[in-house]
XYZ file of N, CA and C in Angstrom:
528
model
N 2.717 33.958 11.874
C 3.144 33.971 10.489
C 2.420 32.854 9.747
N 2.283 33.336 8.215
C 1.433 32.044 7.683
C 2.224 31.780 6.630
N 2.239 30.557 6.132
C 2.944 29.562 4.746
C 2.371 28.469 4.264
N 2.602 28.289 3.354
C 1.778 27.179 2.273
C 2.400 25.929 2.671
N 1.672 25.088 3.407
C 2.176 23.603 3.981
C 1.101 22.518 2.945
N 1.895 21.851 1.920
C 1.418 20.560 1.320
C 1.423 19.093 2.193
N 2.104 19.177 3.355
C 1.336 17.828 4.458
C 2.025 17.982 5.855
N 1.734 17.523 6.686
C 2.563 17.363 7.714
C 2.246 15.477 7.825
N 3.366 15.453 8.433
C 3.317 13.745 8.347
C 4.056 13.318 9.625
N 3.167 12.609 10.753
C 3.610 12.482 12.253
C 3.951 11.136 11.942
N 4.944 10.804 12.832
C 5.447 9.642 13.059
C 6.532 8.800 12.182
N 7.451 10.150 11.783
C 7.821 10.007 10.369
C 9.448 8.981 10.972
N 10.212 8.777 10.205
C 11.141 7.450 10.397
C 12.173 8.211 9.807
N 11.837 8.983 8.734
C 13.011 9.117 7.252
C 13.400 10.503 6.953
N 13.129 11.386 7.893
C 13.460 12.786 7.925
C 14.088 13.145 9.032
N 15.242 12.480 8.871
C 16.187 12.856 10.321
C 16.053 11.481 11.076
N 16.871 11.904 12.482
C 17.072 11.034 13.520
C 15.512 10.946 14.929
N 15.626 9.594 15.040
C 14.095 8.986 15.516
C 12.945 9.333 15.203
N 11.904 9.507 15.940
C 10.639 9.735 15.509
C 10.569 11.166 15.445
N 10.119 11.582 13.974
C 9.569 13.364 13.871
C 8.612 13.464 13.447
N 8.215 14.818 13.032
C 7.188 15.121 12.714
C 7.694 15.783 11.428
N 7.350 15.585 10.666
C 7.814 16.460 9.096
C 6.983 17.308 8.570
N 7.003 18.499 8.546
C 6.076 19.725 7.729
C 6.435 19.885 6.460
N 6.053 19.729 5.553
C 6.521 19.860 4.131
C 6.007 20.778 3.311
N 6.599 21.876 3.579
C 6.540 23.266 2.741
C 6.129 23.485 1.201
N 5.475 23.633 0.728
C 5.159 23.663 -0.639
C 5.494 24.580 -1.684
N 6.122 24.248 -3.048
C 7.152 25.297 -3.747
C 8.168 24.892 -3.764
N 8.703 24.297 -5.191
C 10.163 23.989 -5.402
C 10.662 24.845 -6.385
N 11.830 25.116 -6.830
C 12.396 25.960 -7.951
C 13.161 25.171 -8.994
N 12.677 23.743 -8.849
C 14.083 22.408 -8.634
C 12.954 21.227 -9.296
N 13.530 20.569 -10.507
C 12.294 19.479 -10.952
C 13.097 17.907 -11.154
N 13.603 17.677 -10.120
C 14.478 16.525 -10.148
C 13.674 15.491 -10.354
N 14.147 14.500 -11.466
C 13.104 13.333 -11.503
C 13.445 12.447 -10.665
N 14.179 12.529 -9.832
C 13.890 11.063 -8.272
C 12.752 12.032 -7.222
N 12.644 12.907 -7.387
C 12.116 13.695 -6.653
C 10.841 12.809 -5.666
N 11.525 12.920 -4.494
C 10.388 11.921 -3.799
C 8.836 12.828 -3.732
N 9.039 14.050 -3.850
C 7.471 14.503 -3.327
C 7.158 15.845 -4.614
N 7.147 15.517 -5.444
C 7.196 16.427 -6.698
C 5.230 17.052 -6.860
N 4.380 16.648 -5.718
C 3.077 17.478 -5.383
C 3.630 18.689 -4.945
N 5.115 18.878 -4.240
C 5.005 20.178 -3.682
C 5.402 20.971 -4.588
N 6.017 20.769 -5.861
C 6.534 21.540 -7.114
C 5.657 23.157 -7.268
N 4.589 23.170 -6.754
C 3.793 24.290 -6.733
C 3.793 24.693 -5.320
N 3.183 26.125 -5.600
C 2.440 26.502 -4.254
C 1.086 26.803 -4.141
N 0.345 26.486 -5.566
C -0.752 26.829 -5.548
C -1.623 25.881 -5.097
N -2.967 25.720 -4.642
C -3.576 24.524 -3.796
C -4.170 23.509 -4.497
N -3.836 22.610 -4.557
C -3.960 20.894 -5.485
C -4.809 19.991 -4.764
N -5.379 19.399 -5.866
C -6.802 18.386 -5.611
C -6.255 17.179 -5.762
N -5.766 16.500 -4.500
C -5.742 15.232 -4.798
C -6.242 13.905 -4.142
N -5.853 12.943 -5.373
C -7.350 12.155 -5.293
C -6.882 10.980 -5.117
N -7.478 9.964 -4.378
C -7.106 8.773 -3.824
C -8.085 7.767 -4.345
N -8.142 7.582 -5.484
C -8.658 6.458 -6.025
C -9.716 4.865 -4.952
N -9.007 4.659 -4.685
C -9.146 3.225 -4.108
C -9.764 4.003 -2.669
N -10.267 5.326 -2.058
C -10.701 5.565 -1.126
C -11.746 5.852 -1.146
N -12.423 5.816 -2.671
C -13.836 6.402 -3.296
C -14.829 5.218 -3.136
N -15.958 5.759 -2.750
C -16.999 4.727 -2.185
C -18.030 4.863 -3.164
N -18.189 6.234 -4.270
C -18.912 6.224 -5.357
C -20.368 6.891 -5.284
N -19.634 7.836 -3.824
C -21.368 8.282 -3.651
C -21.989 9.519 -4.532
N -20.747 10.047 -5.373
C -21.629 11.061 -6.389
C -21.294 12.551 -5.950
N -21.402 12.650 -4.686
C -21.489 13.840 -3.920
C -20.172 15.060 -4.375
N -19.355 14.668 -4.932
C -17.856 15.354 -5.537
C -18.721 15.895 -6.985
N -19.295 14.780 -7.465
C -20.076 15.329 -8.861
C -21.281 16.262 -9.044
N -22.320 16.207 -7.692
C -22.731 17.427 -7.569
C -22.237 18.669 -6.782
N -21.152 18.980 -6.535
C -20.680 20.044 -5.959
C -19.938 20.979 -6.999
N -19.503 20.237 -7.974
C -18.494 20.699 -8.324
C -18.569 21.649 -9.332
N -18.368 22.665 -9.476
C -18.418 24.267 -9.924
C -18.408 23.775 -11.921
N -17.087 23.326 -11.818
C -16.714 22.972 -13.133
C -16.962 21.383 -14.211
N -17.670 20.768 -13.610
C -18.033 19.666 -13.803
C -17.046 18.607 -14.202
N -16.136 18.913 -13.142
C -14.693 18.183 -13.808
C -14.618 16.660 -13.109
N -15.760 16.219 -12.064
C -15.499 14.710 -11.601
C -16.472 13.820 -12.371
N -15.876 13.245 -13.301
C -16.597 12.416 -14.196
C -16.312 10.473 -13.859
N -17.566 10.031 -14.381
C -17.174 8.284 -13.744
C -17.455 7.388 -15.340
N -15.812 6.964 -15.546
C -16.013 5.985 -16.702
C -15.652 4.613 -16.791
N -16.325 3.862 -16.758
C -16.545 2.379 -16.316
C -16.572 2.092 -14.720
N -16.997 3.104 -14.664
C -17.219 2.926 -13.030
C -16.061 3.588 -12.513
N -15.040 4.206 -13.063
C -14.147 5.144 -12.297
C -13.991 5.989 -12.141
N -14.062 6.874 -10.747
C -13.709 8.000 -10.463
C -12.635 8.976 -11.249
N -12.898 9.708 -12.286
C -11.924 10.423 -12.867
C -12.314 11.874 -12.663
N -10.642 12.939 -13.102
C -11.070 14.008 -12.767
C -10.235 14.889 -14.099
N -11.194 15.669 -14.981
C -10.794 16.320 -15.909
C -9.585 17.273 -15.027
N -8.614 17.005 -14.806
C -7.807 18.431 -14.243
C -7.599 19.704 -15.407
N -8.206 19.673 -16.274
C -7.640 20.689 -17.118
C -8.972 22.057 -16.867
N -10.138 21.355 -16.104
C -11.009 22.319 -16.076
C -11.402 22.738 -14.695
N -10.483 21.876 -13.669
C -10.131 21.910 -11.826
C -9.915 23.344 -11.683
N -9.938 24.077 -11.059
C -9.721 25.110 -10.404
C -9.293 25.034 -8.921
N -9.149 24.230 -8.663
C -9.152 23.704 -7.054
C -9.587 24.330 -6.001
N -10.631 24.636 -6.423
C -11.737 24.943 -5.384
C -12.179 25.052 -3.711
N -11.849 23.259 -3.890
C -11.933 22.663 -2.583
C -13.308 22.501 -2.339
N -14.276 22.524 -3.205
C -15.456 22.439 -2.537
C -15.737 20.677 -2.564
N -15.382 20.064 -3.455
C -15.224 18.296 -3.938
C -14.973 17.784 -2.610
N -13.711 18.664 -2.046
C -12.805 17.672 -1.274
C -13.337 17.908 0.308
N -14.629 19.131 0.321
C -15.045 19.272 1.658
C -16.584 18.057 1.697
N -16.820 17.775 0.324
C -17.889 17.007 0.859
C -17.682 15.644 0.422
N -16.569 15.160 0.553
C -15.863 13.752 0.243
C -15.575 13.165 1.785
N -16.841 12.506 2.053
C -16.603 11.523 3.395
C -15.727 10.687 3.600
N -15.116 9.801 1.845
C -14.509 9.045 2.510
C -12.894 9.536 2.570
N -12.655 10.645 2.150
C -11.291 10.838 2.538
C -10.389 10.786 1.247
N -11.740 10.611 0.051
C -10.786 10.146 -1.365
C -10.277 11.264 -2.177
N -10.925 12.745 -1.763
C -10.418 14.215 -2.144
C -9.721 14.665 -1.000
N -8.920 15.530 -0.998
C -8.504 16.035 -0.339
C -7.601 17.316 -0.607
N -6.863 18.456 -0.344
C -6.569 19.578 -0.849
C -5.251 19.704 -0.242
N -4.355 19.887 -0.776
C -3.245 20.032 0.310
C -2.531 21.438 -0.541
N -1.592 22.120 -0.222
C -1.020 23.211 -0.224
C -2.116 24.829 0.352
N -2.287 23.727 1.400
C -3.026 24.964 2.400
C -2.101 26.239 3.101
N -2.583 27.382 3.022
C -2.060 28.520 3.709
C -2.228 27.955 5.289
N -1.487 27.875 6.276
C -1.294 27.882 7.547
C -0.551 28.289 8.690
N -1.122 28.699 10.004
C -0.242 29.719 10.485
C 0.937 28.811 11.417
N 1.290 29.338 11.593
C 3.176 28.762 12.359
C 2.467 27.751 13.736
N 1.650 28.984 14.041
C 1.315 28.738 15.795
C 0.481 27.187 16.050
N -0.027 26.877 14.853
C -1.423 26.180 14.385
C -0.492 24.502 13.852
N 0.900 25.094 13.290
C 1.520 23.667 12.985
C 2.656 23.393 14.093
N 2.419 24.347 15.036
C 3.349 23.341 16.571
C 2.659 22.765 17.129
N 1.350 23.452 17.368
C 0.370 22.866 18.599
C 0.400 21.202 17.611
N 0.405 21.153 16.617
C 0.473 19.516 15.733
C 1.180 19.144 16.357
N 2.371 19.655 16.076
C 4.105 19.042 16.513
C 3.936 18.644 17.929
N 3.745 19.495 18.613
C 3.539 19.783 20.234
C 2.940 17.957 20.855
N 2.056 17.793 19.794
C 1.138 16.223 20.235
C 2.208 15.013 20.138
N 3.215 15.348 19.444
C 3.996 14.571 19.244
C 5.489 14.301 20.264
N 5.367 15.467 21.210
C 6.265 15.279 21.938
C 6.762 14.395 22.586
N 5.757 13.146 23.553
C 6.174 12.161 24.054
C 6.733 11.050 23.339
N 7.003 11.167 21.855
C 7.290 9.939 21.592
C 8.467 10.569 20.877
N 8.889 11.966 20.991
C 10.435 12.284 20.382
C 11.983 11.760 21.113
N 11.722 11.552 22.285
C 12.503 11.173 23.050
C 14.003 11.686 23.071
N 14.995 11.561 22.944
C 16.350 12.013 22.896
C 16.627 12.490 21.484
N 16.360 11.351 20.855
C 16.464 11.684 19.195
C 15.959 12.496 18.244
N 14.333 12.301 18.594
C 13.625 12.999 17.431
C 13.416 14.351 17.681
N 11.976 14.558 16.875
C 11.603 15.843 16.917
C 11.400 16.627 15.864
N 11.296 17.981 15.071
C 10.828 18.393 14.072
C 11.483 19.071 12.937
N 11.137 18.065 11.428
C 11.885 18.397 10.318
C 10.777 19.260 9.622
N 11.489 20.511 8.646
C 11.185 21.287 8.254
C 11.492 20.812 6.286
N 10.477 20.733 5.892
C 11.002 19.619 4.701
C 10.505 20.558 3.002
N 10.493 20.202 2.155
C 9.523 20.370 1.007
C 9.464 19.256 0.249
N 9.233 19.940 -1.417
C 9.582 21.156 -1.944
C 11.120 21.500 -1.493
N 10.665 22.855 -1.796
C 12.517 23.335 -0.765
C 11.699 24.421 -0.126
N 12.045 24.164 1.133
C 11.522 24.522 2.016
C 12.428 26.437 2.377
N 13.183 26.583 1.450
C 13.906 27.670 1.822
C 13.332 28.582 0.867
N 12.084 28.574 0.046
C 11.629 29.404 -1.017
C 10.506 30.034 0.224
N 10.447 29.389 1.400
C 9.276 29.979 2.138
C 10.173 30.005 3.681
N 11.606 31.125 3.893
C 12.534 30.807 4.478
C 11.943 31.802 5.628
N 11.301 32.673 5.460
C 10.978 33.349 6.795
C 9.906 32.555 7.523
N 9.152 31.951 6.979
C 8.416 30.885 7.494
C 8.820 29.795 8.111
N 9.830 29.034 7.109
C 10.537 27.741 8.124
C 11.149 28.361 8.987
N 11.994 29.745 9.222
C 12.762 29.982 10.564
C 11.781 30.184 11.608
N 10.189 30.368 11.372
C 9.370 30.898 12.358
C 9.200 29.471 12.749
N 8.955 28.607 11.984
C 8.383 27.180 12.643
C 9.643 26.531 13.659
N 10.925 26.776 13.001
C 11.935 26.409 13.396
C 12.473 27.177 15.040
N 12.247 28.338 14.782
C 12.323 28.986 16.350
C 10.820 28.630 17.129
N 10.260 28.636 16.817
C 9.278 28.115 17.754
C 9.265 27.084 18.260
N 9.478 25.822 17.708
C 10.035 24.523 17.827
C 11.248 24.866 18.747
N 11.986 25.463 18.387
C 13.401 25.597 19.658
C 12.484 25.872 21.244
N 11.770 27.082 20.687
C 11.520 27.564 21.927
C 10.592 26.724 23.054
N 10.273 25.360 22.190
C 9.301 24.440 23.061
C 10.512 23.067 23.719
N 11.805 23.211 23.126
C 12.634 22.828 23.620
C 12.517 21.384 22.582
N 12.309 21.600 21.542
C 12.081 20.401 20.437
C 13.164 20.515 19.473
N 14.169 19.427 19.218
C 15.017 18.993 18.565
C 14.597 19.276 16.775
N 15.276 20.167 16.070
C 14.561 20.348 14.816
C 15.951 20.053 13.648
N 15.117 19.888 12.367
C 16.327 19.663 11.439
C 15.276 20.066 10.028
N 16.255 20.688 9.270
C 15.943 21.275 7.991
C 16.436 20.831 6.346
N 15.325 19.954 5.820
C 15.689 19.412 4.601
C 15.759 20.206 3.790
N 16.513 21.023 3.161
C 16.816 21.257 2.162
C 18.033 21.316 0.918
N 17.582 21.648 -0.359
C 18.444 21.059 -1.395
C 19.730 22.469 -1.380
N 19.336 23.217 -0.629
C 20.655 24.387 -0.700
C 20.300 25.443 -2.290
N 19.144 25.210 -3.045
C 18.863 25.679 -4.193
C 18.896 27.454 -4.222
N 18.841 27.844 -3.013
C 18.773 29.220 -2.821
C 19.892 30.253 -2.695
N 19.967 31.680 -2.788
C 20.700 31.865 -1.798
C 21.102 32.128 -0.462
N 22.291 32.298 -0.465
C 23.010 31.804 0.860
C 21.828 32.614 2.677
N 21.768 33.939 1.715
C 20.718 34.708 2.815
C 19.890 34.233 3.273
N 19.055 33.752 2.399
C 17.953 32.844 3.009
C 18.021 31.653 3.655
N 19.700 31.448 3.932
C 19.482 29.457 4.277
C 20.281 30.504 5.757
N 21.143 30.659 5.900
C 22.201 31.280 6.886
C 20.686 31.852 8.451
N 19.520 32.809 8.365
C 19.294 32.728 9.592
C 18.892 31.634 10.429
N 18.423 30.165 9.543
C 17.815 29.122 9.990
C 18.925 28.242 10.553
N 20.604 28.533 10.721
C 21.280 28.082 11.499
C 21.265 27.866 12.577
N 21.140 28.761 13.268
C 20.936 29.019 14.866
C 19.768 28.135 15.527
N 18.973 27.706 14.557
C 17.378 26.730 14.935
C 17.998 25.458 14.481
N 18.655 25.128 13.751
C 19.108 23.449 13.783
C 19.851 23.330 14.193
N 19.041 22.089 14.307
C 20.289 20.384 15.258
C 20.918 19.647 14.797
């Protein structure tokens, strides 16, 4: 099965009990301003840019379809109004300062991730299913979520309950 994942983040502290791994589903229905991760508000695929990781080599400015990476006083800026998000910027950005996240990815492809993380889940941890709200992409988190069971990995599911009840009710049986 495939779903739009905006990050996975290993070694996480703050999504549940001990060390997990957090997949963070992309697509909210919900625009809360404490909102800790308001990149996932979409599901469509976003260019983002890390300032202080740019080394200034140019290479984002000749790739780019729409001529949207411009440098003023020496800073990396990016017209987003003429972005298309492409991804072509963020494949030839060495230092890591583009990057694309709300990638389509398959289930099987974000355990073998999880999977690396096993020795350090220990009693406690293990794998949160997060967003966005992660229940707008609910046949997906139950696939990540039974699979995760089936590797014998402790899982837990952040969400704001924004949905209905149908969609939150089969992912019972997969949390801890």
């Amino acid at each position: 099965m495939e779903g739009v994942v905006f990050d996975i983040q290993r070694f996480s502290l703050h999504d549940g009990p001990g060390i997990r791994t957090t997949v963070f589903l992309a697509g909210c229905n919900l625009r809360c301003k404490w909102c800790h991760n308001p990149e996932s508000f979409t599901i469509q695929p976003v260019l983002r840019h890390y300032p202080m990781k740019c080394i200034g080599c140019a290479k984002c400015m000749e790739v780019c379809p729409n001529h949207c990476h411009i440098s003023v006083n020496g800073m990396h800026l990016i017209r987003r109004e003429d972005c298309t998000a492409c991804g072509r910027c963020a494949a030839e950005c060495v230092a890591g300062a583009l990057e694309m996240s709300n990638q389509h990815r398959k289930s099987e492809d974000i355990i073998k991730t999880v999977l690396l993380d096993r020795p350090f889940y220990k009693e406690t941890g293990g794998m949160t299913v997060s967003g966005g709200e992660p229940m707008l992409q609910s046949e997906f988190a139950l696939d990540l979520l039974r699979l995760a069971k089936q590797e014998g990995i402790t899982t837990a599911l952040d969400t704001a309950g924004a949905v209905h009840w149908e969609r939150c009710a089969p992912t019972m049986p997969y949390c801890d």
